[in-house]
PDB file of C-alpha atoms and ligand atoms in Angstrom:
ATOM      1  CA  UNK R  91       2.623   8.369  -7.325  1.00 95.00           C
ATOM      2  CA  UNK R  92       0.424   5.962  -5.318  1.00 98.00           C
ATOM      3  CA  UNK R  93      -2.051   3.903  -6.785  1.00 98.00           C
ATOM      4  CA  UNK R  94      -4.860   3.214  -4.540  1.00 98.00           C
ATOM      5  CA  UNK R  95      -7.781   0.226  -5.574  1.00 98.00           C
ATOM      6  CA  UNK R  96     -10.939   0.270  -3.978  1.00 98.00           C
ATOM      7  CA  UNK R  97     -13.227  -3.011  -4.604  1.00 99.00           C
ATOM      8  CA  UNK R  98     -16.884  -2.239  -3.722  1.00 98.00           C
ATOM      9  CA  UNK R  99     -20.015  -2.992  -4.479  1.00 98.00           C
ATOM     10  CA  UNK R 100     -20.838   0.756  -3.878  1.00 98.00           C
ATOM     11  CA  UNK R 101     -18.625   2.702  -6.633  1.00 98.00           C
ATOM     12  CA  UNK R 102     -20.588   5.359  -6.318  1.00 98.00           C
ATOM     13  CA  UNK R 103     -19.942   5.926  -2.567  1.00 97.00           C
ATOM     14  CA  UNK R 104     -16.413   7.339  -3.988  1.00 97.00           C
ATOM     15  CA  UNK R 105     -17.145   9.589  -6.247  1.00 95.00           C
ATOM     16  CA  UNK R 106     -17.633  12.912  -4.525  1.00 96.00           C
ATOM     17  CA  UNK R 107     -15.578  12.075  -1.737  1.00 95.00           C
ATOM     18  CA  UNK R 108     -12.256  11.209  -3.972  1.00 97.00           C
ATOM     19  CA  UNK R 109     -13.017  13.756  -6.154  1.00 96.00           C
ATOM     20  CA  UNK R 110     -13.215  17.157  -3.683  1.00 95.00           C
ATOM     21  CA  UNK R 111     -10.730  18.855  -1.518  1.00 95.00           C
ATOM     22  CA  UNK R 112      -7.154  17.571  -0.851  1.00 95.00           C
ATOM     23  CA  UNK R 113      -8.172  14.249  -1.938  1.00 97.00           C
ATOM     24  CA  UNK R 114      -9.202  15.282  -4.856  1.00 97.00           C
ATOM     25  CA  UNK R 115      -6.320  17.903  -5.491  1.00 96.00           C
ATOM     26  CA  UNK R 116      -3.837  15.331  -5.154  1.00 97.00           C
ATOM     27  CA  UNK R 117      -5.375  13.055  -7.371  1.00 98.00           C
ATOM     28  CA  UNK R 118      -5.195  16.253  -9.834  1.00 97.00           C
ATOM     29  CA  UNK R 119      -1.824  16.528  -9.082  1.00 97.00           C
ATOM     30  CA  UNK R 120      -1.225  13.120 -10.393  1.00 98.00           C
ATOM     31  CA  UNK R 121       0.031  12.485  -6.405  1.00 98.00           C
ATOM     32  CA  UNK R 122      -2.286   9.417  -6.332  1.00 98.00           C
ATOM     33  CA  UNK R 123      -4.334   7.625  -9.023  1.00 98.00           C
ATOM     34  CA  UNK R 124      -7.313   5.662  -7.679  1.00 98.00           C
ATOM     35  CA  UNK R 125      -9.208   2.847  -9.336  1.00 98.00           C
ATOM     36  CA  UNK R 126     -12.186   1.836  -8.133  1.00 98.00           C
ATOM     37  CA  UNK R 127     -13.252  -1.542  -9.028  1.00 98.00           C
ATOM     38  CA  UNK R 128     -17.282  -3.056  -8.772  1.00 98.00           C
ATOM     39  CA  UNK R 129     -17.405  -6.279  -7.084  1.00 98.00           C
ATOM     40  CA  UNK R 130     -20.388  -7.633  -9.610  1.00 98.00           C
ATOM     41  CA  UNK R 131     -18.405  -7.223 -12.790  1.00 98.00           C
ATOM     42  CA  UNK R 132     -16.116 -10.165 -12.005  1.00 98.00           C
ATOM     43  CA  UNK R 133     -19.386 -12.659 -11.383  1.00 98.00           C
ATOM     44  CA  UNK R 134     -20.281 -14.977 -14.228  1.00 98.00           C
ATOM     45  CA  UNK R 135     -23.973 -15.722 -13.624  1.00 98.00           C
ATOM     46  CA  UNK R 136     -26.718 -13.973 -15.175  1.00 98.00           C
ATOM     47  CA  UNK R 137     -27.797 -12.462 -11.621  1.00 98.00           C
ATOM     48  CA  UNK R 138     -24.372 -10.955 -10.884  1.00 98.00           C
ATOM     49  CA  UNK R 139     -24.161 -13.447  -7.671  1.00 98.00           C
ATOM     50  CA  UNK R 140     -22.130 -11.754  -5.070  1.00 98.00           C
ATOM     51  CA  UNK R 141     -23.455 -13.379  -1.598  1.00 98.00           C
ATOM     52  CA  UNK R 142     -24.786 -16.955  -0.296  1.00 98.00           C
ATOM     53  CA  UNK R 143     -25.646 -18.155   2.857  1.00 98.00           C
ATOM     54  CA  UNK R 144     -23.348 -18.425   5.412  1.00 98.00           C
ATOM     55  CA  UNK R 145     -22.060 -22.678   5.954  1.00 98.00           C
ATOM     56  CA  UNK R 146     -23.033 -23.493   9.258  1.00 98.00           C
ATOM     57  CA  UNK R 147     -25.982 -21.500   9.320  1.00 98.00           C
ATOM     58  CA  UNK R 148     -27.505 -18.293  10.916  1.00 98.00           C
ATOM     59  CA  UNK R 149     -28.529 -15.091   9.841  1.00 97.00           C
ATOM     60  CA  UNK R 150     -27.265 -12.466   6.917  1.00 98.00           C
ATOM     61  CA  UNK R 151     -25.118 -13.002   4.044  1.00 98.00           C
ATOM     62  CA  UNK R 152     -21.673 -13.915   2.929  1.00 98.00           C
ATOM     63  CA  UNK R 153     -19.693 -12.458   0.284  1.00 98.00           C
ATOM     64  CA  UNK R 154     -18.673 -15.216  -1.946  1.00 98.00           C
ATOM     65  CA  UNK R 155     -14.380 -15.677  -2.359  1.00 98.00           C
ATOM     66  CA  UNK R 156     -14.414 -15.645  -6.164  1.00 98.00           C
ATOM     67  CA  UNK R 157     -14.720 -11.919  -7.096  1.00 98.00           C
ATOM     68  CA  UNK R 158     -12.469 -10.626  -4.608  1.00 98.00           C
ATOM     69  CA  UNK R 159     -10.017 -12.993  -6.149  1.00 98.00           C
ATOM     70  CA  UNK R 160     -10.781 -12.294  -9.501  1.00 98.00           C
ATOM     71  CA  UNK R 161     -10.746  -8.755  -8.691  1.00 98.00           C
ATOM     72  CA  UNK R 162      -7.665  -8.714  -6.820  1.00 98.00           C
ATOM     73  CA  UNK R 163      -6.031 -10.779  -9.871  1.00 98.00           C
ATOM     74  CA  UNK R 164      -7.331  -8.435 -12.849  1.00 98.00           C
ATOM     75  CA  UNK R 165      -5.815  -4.971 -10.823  1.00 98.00           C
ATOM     76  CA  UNK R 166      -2.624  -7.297 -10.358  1.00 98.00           C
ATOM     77  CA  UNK R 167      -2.784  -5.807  -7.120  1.00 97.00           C
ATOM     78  CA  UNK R 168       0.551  -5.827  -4.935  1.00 96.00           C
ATOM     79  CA  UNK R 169       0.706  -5.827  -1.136  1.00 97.00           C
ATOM     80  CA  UNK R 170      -0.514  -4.614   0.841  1.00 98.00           C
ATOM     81  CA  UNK R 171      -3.833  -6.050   0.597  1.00 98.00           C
ATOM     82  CA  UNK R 172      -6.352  -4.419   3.350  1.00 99.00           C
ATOM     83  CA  UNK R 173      -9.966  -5.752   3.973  1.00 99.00           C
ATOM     84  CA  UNK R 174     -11.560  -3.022   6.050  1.00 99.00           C
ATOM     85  CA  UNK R 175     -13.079  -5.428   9.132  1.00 98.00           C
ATOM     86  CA  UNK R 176     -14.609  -4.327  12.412  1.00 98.00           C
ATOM     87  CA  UNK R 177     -12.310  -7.544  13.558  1.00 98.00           C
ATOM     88  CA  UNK R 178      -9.317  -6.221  11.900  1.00 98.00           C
ATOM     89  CA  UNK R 179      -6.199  -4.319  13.878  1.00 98.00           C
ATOM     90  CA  UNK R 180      -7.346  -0.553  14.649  1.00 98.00           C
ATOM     91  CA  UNK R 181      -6.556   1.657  11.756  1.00 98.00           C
ATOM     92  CA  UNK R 182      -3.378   4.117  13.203  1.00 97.00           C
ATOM     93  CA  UNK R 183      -1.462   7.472  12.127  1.00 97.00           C
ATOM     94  CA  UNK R 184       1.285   4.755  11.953  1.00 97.00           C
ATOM     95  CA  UNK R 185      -0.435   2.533   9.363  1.00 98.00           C
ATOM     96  CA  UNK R 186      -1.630   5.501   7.402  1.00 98.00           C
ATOM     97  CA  UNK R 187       2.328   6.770   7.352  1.00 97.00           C
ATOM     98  CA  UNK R 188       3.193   2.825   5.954  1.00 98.00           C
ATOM     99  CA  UNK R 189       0.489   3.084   3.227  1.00 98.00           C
ATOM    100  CA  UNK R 190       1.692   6.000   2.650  1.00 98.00           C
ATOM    101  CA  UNK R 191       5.455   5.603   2.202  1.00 98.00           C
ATOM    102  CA  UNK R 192       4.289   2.310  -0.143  1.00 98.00           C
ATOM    103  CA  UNK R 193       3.348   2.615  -4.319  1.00 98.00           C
ATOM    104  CA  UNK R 194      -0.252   0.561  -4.141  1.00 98.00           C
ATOM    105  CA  UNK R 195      -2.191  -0.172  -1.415  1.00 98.00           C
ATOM    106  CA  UNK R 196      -5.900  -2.135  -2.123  1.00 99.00           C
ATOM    107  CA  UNK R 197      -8.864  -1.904   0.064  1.00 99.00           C
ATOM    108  CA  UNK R 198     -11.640  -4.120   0.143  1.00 99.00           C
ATOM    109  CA  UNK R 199     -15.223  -3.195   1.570  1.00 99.00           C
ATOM    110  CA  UNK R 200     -17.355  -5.975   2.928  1.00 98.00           C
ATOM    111  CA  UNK R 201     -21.041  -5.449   3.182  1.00 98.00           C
ATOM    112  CA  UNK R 202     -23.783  -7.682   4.340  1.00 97.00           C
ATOM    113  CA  UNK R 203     -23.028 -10.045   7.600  1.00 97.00           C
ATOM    114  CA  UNK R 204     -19.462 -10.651   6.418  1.00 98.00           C
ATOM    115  CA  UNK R 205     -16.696 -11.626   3.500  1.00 98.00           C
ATOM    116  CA  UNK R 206     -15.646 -14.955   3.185  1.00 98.00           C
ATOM    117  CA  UNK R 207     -12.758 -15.752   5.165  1.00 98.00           C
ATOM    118  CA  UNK R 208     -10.528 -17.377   2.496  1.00 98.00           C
ATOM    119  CA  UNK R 209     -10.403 -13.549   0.845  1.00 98.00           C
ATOM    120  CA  UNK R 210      -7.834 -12.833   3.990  1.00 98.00           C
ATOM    121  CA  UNK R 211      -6.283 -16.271   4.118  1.00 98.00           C
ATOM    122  CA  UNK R 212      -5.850 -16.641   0.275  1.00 98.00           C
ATOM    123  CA  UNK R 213      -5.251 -13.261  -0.786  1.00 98.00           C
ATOM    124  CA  UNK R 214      -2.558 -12.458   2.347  1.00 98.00           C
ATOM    125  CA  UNK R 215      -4.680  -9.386   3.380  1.00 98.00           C
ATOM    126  CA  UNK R 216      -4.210  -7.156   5.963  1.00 98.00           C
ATOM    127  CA  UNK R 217      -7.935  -6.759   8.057  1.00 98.00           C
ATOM    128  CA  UNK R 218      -8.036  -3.258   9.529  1.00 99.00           C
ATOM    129  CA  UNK R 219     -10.673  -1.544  11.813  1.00 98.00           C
ATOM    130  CA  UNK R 220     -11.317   2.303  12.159  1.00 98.00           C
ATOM    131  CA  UNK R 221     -13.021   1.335  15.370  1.00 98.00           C
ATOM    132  CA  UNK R 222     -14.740  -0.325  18.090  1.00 98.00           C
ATOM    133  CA  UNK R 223     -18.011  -0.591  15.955  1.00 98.00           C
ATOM    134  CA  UNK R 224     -19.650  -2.124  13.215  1.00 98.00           C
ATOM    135  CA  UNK R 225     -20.617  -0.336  10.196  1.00 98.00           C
ATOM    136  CA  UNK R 226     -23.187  -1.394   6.951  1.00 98.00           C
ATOM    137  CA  UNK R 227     -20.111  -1.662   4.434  1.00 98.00           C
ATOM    138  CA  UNK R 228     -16.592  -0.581   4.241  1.00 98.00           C
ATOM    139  CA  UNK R 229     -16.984   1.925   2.244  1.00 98.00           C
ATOM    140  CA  UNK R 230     -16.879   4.821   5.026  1.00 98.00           C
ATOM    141  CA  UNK R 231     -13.926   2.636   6.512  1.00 98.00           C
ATOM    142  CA  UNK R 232     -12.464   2.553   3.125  1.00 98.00           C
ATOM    143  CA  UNK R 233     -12.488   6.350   2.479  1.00 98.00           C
ATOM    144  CA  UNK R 234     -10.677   6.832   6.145  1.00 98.00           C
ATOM    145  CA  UNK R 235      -7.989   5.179   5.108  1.00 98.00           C
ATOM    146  CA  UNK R 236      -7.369   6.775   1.795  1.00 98.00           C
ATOM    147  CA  UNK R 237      -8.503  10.478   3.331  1.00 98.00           C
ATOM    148  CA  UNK R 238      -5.655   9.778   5.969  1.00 98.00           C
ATOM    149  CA  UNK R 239      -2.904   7.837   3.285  1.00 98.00           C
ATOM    150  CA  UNK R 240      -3.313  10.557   0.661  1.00 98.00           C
ATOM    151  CA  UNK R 241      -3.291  13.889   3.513  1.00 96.00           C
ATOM    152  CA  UNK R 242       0.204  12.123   3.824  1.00 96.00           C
ATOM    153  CA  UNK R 243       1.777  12.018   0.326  1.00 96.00           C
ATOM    154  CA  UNK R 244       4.303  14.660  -0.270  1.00 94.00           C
ATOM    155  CA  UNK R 245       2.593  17.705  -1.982  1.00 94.00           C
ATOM    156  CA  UNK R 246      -0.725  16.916  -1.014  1.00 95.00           C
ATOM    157  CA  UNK R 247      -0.773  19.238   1.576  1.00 94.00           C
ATOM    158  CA  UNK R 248      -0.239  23.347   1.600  1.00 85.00           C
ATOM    159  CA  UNK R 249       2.267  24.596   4.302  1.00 71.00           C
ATOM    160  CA  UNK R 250      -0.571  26.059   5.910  1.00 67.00           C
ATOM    161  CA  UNK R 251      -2.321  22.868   6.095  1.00 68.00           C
ATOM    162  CA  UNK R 252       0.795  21.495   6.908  1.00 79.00           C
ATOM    163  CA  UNK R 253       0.107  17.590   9.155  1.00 86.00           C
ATOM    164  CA  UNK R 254       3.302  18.080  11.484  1.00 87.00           C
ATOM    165  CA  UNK R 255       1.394  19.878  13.802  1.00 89.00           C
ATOM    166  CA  UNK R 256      -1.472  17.377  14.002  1.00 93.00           C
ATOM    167  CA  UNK R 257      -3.025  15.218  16.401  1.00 94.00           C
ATOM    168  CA  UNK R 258      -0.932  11.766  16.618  1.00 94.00           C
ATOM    169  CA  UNK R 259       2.152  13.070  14.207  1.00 92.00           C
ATOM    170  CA  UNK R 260       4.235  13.380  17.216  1.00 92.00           C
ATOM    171  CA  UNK R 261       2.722  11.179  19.252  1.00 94.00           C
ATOM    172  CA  UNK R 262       0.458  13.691  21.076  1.00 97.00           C
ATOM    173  CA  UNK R 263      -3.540  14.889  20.168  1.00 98.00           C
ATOM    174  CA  UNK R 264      -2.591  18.308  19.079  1.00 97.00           C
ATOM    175  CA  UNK R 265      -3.313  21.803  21.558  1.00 97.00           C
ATOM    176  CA  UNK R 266      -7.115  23.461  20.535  1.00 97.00           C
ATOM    177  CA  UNK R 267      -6.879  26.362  17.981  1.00 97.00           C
ATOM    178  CA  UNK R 268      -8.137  29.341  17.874  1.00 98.00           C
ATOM    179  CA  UNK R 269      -9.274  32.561  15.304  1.00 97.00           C
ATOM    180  CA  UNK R 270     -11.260  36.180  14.887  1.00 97.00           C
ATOM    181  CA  UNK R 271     -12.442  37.365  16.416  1.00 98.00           C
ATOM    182  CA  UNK R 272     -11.031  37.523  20.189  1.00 98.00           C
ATOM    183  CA  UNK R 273     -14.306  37.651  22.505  1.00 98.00           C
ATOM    184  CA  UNK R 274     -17.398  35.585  20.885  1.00 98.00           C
ATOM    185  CA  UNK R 275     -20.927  35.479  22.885  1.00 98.00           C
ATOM    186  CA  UNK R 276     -18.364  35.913  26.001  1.00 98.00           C
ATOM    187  CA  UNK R 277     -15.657  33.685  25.218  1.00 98.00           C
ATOM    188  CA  UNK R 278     -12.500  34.267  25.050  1.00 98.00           C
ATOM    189  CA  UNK R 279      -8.624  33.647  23.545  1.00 98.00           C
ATOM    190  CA  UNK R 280      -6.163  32.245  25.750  1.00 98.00           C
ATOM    191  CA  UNK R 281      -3.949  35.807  26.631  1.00 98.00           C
ATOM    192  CA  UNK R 282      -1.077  33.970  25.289  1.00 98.00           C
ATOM    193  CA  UNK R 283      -2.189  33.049  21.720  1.00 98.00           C
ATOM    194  CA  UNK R 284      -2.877  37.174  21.425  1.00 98.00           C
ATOM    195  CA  UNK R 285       0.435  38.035  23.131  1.00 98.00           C
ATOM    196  CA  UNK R 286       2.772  37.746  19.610  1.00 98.00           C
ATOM    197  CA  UNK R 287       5.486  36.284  22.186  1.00 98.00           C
ATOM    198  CA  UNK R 288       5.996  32.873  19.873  1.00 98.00           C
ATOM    199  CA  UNK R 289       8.240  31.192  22.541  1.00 98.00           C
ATOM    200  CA  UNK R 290       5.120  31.476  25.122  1.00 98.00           C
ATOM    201  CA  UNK R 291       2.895  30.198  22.251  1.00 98.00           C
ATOM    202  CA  UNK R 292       4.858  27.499  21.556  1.00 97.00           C
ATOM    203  CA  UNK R 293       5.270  26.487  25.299  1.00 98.00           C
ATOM    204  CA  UNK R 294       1.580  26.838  26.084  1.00 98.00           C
ATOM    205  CA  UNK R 295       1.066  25.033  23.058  1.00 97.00           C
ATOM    206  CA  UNK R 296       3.472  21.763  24.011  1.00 97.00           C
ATOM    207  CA  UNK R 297       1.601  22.000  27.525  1.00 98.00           C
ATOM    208  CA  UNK R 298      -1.654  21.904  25.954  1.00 98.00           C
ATOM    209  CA  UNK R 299      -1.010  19.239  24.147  1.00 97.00           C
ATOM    210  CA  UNK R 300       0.677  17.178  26.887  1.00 97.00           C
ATOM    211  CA  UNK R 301      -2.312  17.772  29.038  1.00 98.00           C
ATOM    212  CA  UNK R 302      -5.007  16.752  26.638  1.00 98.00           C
ATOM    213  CA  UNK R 303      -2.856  13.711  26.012  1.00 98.00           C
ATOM    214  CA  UNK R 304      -2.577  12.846  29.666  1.00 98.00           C
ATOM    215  CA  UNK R 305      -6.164  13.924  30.074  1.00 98.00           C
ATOM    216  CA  UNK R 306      -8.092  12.331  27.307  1.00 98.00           C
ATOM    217  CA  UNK R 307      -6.093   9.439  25.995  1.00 98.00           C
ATOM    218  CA  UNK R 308      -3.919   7.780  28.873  1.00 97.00           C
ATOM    219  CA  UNK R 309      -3.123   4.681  26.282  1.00 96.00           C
ATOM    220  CA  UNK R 310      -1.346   6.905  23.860  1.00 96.00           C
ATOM    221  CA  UNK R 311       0.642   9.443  26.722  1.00 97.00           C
ATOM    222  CA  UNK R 312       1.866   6.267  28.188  1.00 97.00           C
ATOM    223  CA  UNK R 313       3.477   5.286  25.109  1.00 94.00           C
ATOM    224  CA  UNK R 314       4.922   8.611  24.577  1.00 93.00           C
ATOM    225  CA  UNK R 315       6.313   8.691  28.532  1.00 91.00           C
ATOM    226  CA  UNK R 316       7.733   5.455  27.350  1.00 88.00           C
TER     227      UNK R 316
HETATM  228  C1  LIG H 401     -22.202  -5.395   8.913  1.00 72.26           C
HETATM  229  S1  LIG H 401     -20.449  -5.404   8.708  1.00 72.26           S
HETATM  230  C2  LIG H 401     -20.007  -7.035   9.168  1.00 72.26           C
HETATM  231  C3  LIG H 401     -19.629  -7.172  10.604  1.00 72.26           C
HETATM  232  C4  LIG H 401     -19.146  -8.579  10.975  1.00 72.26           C
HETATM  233  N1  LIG H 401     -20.252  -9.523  10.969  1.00 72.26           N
HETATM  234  C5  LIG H 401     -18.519  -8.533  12.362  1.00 72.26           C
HETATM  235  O1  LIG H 401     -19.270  -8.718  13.340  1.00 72.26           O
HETATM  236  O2  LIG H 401     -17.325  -8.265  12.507  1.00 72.26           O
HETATM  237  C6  LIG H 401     -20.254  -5.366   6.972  1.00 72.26           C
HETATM  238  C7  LIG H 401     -18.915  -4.832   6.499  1.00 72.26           C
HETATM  239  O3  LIG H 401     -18.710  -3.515   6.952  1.00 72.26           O
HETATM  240  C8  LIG H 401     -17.332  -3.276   7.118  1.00 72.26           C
HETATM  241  N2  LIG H 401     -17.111  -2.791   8.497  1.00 72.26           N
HETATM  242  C9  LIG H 401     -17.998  -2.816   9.502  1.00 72.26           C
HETATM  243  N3  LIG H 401     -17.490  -2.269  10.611  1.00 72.26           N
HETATM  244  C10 LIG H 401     -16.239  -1.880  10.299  1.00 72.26           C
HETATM  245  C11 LIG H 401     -15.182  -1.250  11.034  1.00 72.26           C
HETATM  246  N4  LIG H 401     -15.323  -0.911  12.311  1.00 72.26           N
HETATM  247  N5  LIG H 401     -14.013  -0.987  10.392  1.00 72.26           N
HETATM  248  C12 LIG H 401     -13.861  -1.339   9.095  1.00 72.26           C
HETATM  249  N6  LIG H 401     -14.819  -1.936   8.350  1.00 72.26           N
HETATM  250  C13 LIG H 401     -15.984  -2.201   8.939  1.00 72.26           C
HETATM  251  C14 LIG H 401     -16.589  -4.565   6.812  1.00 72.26           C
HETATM  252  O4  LIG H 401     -16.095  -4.508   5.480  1.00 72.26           O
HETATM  253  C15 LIG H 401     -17.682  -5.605   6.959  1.00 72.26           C
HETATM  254  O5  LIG H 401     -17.474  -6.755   6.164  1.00 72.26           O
END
């Protein structure tokens, strides 16, 4: 089982989303037990004072230190410690398969122009991206990472769903798929996929895959040439 803390000030972003689907099943299962913590309740003024203004000046605020801390402290959280940060390292398959392989992992959203620095330096976080962009909070970062950690855990996943023949598993995107019926609006199947000779589907689908690779994402064939 794999305990999974969220610290937001946006519980309520969660609640569907960890609660439906494979997420959700697991969590059923007793696979992976989340708790999702509200940033305000560990304030101690009488206007649940999360932000100030950032030192130095300029616009937007800062999340203050304090509640992460406290936070972080009340969970008794271990590592690894992840603020989701469009400055952080770019969220992987392989840093979904650590999370995954680990018994807690804690996320923290920001919102607002930023968190307080000392939350990373004090706390020994992790900050991790899920891309080249900047979004309001990290709450849809934060749900990324545990819809990608959890898809992981043993069980959580059907045979038929099984994630071996994903996109990045091996290393490769994964070959297009497809169903019923065989000719839509004048499209076709690949003759192969209809053939029933699984040797040819299996080679058409490594090419496929290679190609895309080599096609779409250079960075990630060169590592897999390597
Ligand atoms: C408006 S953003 C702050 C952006 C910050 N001033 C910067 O330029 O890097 C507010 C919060 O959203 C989250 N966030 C924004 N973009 C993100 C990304 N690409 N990946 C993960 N979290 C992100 C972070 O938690 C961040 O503290």
């Amino acid at each position: 089982m794999v305990r999974i803390n969220v610290v937001t000030l946006f519980p309520d972003s969660f609640t569907a989303a960890l609660g439906s689907s494979i997420v959700g099943r697991a969590a059923a299962a007793g696979l992976v037990r989340f708790r999702i913590v509200q940033l305000r309740d560990y304030t101690h003024d009488k206007h649940h004072t999360v932000d100030d203004a950032p030192y130095g000046g300029g616009a937007g605020m800062v999340l203050k230190p304090e509640p992460f801390f406290e936070a972080v402290e009340d969970l008794k959280a271990k590592p690894p410690i992840v603020v989701l940060s469009a400055r952080g390292q770019l969220f992987t398959h392989e840093l979904a398969v650590r999370y995954s392989l680990g018994s807690e992992l804690t996320l923290l959203c920001g919102h607002y122009k930023d968190i307080d620095n000392r939350v990373v330096d004090g706390l020994g976080a992790e900050e991790v991206s899920i891309g080249d962009f900047v979004l309001t909070g990290g709450e849809p970062a934060a749900l990324c990472v545990v819809d990608a950690v959890v898809r992981l855990l043993p069980g959580a996943l059907g045979d038929h769903e099984s994630a071996s023949s994903d996109s990045h598993y091996e290393g490769l995107l994964a070959p297009p798929s497809y169903t019923r019926p065989p000719s839509y609006r004048g499209l076709g199947v690949p003759d192969v996929l209809l053939s029933g000779d699984h040797e040819k589907i299996a080679a058409w689908r490594a090419a496929e895959a290679e190609r895309l690779t080599r096609e779409r994402r250079p960075d990630i064939w060169s590592k897999h040439e390597e």
